PDB file of C-alpha atoms in Angstrom:
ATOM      1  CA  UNK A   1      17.557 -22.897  37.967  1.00 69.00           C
ATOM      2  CA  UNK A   2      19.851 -20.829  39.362  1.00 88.00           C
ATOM      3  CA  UNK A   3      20.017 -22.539  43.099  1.00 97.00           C
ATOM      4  CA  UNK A   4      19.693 -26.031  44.133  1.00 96.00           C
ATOM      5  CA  UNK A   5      18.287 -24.928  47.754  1.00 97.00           C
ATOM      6  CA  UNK A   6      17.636 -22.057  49.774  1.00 97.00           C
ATOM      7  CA  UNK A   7      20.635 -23.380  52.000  1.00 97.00           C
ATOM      8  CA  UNK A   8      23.024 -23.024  48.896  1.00 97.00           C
ATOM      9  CA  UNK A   9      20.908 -19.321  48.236  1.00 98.00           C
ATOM     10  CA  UNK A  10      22.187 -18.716  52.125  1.00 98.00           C
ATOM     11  CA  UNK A  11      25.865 -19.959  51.764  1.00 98.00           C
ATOM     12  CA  UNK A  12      26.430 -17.580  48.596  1.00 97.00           C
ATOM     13  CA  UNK A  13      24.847 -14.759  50.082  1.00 97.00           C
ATOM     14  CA  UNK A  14      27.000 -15.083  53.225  1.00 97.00           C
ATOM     15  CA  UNK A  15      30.314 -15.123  51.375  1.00 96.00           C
ATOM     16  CA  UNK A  16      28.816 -11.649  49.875  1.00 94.00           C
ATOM     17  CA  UNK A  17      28.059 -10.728  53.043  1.00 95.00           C
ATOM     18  CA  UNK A  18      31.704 -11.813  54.604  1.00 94.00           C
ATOM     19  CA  UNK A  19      33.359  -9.600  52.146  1.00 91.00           C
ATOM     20  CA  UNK A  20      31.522  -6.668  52.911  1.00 89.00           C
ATOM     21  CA  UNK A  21      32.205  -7.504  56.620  1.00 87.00           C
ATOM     22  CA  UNK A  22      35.515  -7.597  56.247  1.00 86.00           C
ATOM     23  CA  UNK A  23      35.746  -3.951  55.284  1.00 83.00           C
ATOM     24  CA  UNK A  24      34.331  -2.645  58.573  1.00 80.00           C
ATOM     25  CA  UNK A  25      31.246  -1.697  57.101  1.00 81.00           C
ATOM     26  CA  UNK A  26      28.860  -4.107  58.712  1.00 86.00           C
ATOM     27  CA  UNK A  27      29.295  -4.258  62.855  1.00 88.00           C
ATOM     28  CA  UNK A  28      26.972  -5.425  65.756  1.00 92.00           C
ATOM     29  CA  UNK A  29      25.093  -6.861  62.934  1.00 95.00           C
ATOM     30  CA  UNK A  30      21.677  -9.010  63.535  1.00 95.00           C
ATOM     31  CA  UNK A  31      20.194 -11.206  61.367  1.00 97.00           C
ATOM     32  CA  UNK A  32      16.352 -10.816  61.048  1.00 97.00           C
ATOM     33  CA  UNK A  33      14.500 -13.606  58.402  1.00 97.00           C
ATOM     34  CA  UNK A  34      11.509 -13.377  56.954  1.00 98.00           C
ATOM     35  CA  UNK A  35       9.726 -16.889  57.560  1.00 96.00           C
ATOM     36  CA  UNK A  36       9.565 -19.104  56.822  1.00 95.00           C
ATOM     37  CA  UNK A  37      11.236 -19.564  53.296  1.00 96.00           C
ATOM     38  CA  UNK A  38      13.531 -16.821  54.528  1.00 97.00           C
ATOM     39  CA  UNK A  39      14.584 -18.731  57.537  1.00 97.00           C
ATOM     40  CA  UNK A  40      16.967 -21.577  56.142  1.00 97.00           C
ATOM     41  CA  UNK A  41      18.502 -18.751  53.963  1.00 98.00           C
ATOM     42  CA  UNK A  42      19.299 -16.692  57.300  1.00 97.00           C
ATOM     43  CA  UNK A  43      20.567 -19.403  59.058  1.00 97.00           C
ATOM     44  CA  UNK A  44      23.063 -19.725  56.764  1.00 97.00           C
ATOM     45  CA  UNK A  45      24.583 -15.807  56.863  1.00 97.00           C
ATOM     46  CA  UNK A  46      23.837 -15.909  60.578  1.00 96.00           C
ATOM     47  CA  UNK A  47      26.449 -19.232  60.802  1.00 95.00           C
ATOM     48  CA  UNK A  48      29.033 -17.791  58.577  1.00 96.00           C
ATOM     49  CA  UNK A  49      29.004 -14.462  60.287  1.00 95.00           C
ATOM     50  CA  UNK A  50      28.472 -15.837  64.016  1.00 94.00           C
ATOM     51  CA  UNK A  51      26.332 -13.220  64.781  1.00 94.00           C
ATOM     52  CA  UNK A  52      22.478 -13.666  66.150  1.00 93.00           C
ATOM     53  CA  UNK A  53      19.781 -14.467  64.103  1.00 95.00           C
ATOM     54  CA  UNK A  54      15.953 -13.831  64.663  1.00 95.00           C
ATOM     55  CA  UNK A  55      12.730 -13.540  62.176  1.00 96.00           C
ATOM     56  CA  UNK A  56      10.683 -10.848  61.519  1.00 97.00           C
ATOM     57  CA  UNK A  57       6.897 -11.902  60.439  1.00 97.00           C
ATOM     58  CA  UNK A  58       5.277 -10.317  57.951  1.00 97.00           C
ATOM     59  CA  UNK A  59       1.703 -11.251  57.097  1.00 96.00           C
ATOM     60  CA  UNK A  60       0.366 -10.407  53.205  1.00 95.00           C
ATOM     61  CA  UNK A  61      -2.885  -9.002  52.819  1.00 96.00           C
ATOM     62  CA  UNK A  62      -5.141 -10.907  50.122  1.00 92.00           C
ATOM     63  CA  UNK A  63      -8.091  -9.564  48.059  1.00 92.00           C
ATOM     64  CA  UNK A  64     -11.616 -10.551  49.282  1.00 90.00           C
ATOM     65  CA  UNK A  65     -12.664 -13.521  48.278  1.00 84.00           C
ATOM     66  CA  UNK A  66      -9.297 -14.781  46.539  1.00 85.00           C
ATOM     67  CA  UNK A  67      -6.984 -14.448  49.744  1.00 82.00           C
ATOM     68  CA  UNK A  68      -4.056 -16.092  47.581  1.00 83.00           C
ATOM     69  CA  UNK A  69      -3.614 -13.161  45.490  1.00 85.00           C
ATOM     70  CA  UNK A  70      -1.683 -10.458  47.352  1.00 89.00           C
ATOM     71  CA  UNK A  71      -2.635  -6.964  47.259  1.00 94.00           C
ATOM     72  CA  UNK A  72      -0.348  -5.704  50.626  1.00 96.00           C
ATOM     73  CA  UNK A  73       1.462  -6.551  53.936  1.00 97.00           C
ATOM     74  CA  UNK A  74       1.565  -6.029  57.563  1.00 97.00           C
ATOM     75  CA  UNK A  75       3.870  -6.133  59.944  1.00 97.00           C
ATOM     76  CA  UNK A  76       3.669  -5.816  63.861  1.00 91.00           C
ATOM     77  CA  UNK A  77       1.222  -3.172  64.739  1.00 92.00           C
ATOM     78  CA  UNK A  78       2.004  -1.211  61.791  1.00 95.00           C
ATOM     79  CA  UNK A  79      -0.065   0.482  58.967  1.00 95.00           C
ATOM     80  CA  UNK A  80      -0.391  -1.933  55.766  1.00 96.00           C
ATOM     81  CA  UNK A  81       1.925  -1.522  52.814  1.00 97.00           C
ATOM     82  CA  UNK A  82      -0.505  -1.867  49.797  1.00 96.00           C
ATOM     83  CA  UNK A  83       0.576  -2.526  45.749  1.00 94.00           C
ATOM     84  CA  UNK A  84      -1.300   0.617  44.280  1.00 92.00           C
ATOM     85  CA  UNK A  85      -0.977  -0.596  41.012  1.00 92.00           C
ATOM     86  CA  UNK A  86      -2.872  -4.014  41.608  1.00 91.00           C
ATOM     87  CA  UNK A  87      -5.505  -1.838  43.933  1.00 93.00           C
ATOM     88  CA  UNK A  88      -6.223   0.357  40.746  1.00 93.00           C
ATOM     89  CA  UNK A  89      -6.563  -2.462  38.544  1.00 92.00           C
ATOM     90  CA  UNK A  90      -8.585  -5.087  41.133  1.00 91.00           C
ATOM     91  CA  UNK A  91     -10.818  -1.599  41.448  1.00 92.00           C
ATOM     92  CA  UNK A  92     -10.491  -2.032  45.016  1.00 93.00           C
ATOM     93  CA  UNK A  93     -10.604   0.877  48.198  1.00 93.00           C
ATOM     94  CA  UNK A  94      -8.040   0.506  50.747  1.00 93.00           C
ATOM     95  CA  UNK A  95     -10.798   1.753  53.062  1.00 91.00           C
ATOM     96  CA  UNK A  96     -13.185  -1.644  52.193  1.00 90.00           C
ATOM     97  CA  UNK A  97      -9.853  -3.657  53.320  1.00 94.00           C
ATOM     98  CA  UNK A  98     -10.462  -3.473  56.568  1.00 94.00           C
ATOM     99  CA  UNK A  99     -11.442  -7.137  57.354  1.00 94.00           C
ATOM    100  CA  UNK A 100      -8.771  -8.322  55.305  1.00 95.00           C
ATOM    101  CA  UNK A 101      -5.995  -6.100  57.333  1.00 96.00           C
ATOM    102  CA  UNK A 102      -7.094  -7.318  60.836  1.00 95.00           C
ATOM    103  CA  UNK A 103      -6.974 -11.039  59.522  1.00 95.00           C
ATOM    104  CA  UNK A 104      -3.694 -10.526  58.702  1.00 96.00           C
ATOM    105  CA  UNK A 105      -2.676  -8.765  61.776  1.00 96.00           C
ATOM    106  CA  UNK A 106      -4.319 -11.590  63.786  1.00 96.00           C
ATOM    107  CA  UNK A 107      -1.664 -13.663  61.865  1.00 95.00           C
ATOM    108  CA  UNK A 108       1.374 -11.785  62.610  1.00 96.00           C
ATOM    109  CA  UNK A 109       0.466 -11.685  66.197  1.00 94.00           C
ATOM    110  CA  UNK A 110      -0.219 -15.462  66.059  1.00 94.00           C
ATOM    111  CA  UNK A 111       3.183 -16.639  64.132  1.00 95.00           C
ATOM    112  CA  UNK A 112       5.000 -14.426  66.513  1.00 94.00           C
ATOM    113  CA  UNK A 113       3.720 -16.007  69.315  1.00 94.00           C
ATOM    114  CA  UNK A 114       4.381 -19.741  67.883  1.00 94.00           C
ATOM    115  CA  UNK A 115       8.105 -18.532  66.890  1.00 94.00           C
ATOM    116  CA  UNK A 116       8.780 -16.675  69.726  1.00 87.00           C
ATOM    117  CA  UNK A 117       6.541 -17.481  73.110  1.00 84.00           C
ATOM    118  CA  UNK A 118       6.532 -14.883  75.208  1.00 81.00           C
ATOM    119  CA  UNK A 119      10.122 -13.521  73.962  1.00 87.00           C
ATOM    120  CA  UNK A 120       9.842  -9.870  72.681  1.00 89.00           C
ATOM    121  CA  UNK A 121      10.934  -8.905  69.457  1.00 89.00           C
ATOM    122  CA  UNK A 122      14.713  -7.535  68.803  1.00 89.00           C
ATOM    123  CA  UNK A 123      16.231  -4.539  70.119  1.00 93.00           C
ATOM    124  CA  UNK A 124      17.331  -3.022  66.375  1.00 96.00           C
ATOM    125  CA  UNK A 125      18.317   0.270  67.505  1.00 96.00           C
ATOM    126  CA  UNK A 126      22.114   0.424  67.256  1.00 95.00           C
ATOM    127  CA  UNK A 127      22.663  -2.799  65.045  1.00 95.00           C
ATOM    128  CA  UNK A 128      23.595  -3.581  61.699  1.00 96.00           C
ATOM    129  CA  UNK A 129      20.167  -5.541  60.291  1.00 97.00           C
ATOM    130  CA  UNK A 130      20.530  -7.331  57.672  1.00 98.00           C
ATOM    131  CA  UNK A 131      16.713  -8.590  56.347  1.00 98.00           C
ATOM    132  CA  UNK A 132      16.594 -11.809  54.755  1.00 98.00           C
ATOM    133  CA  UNK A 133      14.145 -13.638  52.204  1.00 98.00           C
ATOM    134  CA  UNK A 134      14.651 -16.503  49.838  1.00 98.00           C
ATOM    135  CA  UNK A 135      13.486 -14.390  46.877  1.00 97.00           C
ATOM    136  CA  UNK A 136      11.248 -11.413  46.255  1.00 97.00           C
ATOM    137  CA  UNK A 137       8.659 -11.094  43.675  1.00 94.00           C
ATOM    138  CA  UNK A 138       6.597  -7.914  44.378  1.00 92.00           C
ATOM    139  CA  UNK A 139       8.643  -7.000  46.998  1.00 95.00           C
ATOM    140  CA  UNK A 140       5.661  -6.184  49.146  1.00 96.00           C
ATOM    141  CA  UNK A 141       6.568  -8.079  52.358  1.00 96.00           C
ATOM    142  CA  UNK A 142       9.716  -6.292  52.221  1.00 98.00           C
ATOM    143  CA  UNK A 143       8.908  -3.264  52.231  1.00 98.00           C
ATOM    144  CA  UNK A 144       6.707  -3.154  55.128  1.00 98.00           C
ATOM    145  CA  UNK A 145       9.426  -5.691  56.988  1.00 98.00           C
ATOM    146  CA  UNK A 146      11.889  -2.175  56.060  1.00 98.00           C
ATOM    147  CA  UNK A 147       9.599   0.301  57.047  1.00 97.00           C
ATOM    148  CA  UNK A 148       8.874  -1.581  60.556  1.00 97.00           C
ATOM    149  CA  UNK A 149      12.599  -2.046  61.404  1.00 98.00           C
ATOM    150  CA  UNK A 150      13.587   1.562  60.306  1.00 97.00           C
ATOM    151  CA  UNK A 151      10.913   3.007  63.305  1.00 96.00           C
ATOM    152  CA  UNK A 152      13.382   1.197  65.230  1.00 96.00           C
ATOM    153  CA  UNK A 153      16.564   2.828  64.826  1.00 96.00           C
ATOM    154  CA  UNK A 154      19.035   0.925  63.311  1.00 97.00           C
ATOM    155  CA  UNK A 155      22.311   1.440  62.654  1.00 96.00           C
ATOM    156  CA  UNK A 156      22.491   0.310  58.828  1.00 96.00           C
ATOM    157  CA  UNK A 157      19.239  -1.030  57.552  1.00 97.00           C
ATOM    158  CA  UNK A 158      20.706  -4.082  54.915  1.00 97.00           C
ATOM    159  CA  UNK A 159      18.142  -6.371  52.722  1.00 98.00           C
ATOM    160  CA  UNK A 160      20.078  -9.590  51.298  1.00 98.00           C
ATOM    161  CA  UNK A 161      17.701 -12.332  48.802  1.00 98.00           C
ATOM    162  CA  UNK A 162      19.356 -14.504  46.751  1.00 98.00           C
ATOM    163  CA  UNK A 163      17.047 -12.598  43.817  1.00 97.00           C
ATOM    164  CA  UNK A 164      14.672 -10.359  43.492  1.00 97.00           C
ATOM    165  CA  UNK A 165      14.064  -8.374  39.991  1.00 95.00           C
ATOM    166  CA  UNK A 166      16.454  -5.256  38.983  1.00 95.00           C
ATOM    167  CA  UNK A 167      13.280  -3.131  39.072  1.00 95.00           C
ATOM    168  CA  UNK A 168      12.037  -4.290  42.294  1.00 96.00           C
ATOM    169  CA  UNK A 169      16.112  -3.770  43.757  1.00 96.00           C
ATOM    170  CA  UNK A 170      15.819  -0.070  43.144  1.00 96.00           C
ATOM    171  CA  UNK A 171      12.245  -0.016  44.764  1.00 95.00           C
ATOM    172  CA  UNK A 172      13.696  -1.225  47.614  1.00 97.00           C
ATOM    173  CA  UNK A 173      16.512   1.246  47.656  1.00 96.00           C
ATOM    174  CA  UNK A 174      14.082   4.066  49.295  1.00 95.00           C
ATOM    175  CA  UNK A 175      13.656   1.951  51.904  1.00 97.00           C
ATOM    176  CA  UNK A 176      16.950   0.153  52.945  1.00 97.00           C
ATOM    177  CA  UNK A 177      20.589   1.450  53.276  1.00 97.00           C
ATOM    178  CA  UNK A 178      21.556  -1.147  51.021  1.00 96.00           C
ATOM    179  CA  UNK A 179      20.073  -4.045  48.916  1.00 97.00           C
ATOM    180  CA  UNK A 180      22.119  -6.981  48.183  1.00 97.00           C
ATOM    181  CA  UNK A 181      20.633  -9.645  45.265  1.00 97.00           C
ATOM    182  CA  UNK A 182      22.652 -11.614  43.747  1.00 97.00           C
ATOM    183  CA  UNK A 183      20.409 -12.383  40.528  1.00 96.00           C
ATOM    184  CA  UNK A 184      18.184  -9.183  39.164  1.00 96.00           C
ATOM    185  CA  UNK A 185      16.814 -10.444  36.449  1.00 95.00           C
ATOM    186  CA  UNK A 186      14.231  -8.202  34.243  1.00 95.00           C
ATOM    187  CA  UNK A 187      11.588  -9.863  35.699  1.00 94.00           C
ATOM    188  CA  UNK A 188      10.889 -12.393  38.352  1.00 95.00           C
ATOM    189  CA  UNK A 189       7.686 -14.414  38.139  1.00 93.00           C
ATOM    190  CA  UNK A 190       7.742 -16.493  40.948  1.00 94.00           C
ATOM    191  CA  UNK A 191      10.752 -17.302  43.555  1.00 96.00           C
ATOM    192  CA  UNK A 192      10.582 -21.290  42.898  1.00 95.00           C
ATOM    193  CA  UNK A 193      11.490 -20.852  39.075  1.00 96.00           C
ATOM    194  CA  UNK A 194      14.763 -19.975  40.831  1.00 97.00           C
ATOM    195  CA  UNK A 195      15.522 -22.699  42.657  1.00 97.00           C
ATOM    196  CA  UNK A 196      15.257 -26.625  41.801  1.00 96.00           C
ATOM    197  CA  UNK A 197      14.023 -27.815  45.553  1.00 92.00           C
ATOM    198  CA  UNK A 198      11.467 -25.539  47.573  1.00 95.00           C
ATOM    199  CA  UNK A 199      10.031 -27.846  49.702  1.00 95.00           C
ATOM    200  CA  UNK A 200       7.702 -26.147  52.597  1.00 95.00           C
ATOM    201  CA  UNK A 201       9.412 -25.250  55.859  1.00 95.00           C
ATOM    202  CA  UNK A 202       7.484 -25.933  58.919  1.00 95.00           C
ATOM    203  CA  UNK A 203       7.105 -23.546  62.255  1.00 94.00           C
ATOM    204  CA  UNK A 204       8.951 -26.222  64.201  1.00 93.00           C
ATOM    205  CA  UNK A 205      11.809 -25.921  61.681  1.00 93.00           C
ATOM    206  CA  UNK A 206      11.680 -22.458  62.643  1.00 94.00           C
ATOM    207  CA  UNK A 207      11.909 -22.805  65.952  1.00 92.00           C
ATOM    208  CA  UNK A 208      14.673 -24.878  65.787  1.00 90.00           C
ATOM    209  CA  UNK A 209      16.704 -22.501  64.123  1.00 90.00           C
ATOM    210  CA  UNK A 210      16.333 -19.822  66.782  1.00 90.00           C
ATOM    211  CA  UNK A 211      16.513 -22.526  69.862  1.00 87.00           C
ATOM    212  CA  UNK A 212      20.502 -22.691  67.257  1.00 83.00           C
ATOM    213  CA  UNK A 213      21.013 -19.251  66.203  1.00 79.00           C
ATOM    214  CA  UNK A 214      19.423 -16.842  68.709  1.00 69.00           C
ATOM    215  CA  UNK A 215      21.301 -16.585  72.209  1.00 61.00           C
ATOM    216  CA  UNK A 216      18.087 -16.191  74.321  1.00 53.00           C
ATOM    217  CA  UNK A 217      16.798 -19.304  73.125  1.00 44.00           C
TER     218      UNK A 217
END
């Protein structure tokens, strides 16, 4: 185990993230977590730095019939990011997907709605974003969470997990400005071999952090 919790995952990343700061790198920078496990992990940078922090949902896409297995993701009105690879080898058509991609659009829509009411989404155009998770496996979610916020504009375009694998790190490199992990390990099987408390995070926990952490709340 490499963290006790994703708060501790948080408070290390944010003394990476202070550093950079410090440079002048990183200014009018926002906060966006991926929830919820990316929440509690956000709050954390998003105290050290004092700067806002808000969530960005992003809903997977399962396979039919076995929704836990995830074969894409979806965020906002966007088109789905899909794993090629597992589509090839499931033998399935993105074009037979379509049931599956407007459930999970339903469900971005939905957990927007509980996090934020009637509050619209960030303004990203002109801010340093920094994209938080408590761990990436595929690295599916974040890449469509990247692609969404780059349509908007921003000014540097940062993802920070605590770990992620070395191979799915440069991945992510074609999508972000930078990518900050502190663990790459060859390979990453699941985030909670990482980590020895992962208890579940509820949507009221959620909200709670941005009532704390988001200045319109």
């Amino acid at each position: 185990m490499r963290f006790r919790s994703r708060e501790e995952a948080g408070q290390e990343l944010a003394v990476r993230m202070l550093e950079w700061a410090s440079s002048g790198d990183l200014t009018n920078v926002t906060v966006l977590a991926l929830p919820r496990g990316g929440v509690p992990v956000g709050v954390e940078i998003a105290r050290a730095m004092a700067v806002p922090l808000d969530v960005l949902v992003v809903a997977r896409i399962g396979v039919p019939d076995s929704p836990e297995v995830g074969i894409g993701a979806i965020a906002g009105d966007d088109p789905p990011v899909f794993d090629r690879t597992a589509l090839r080898l499931l033998d399935l058509a993105v074009d037979k997907l379509g049931p599956e991609v407007a459930r999970a659009r339903v469900e971005v829509h939905r957990r927007e709605l509980v996090y934020r009411g009637g509050r619209p989404a960030p303004d990203v155009r002109g801010h340093s974003v920094v994209v938080v998770d408590d761990g990436l496996v595929t690295g599916l979610t974040a890449r469509a969470a990247l692609r969404h916020l780059r349509r908007g504009d921003p000014l540097r375009l940062t993802l920070a997990v605590p770990v992620c694998s070395a191979r799915t790190a440069a991945a992510l490199r074609d999508e972000a400005d930078d990518v900050v992990a502190l663990h790459q390990p060859e390979q990453v099987h699941s985030v909670a071999e990482w980590y020895s408390e992962l208890p579940p995070i509820s949507d009221e926990q959620v909200r709670d952090a941005l009532r704390e952490l988001h200045p319109a709340r």
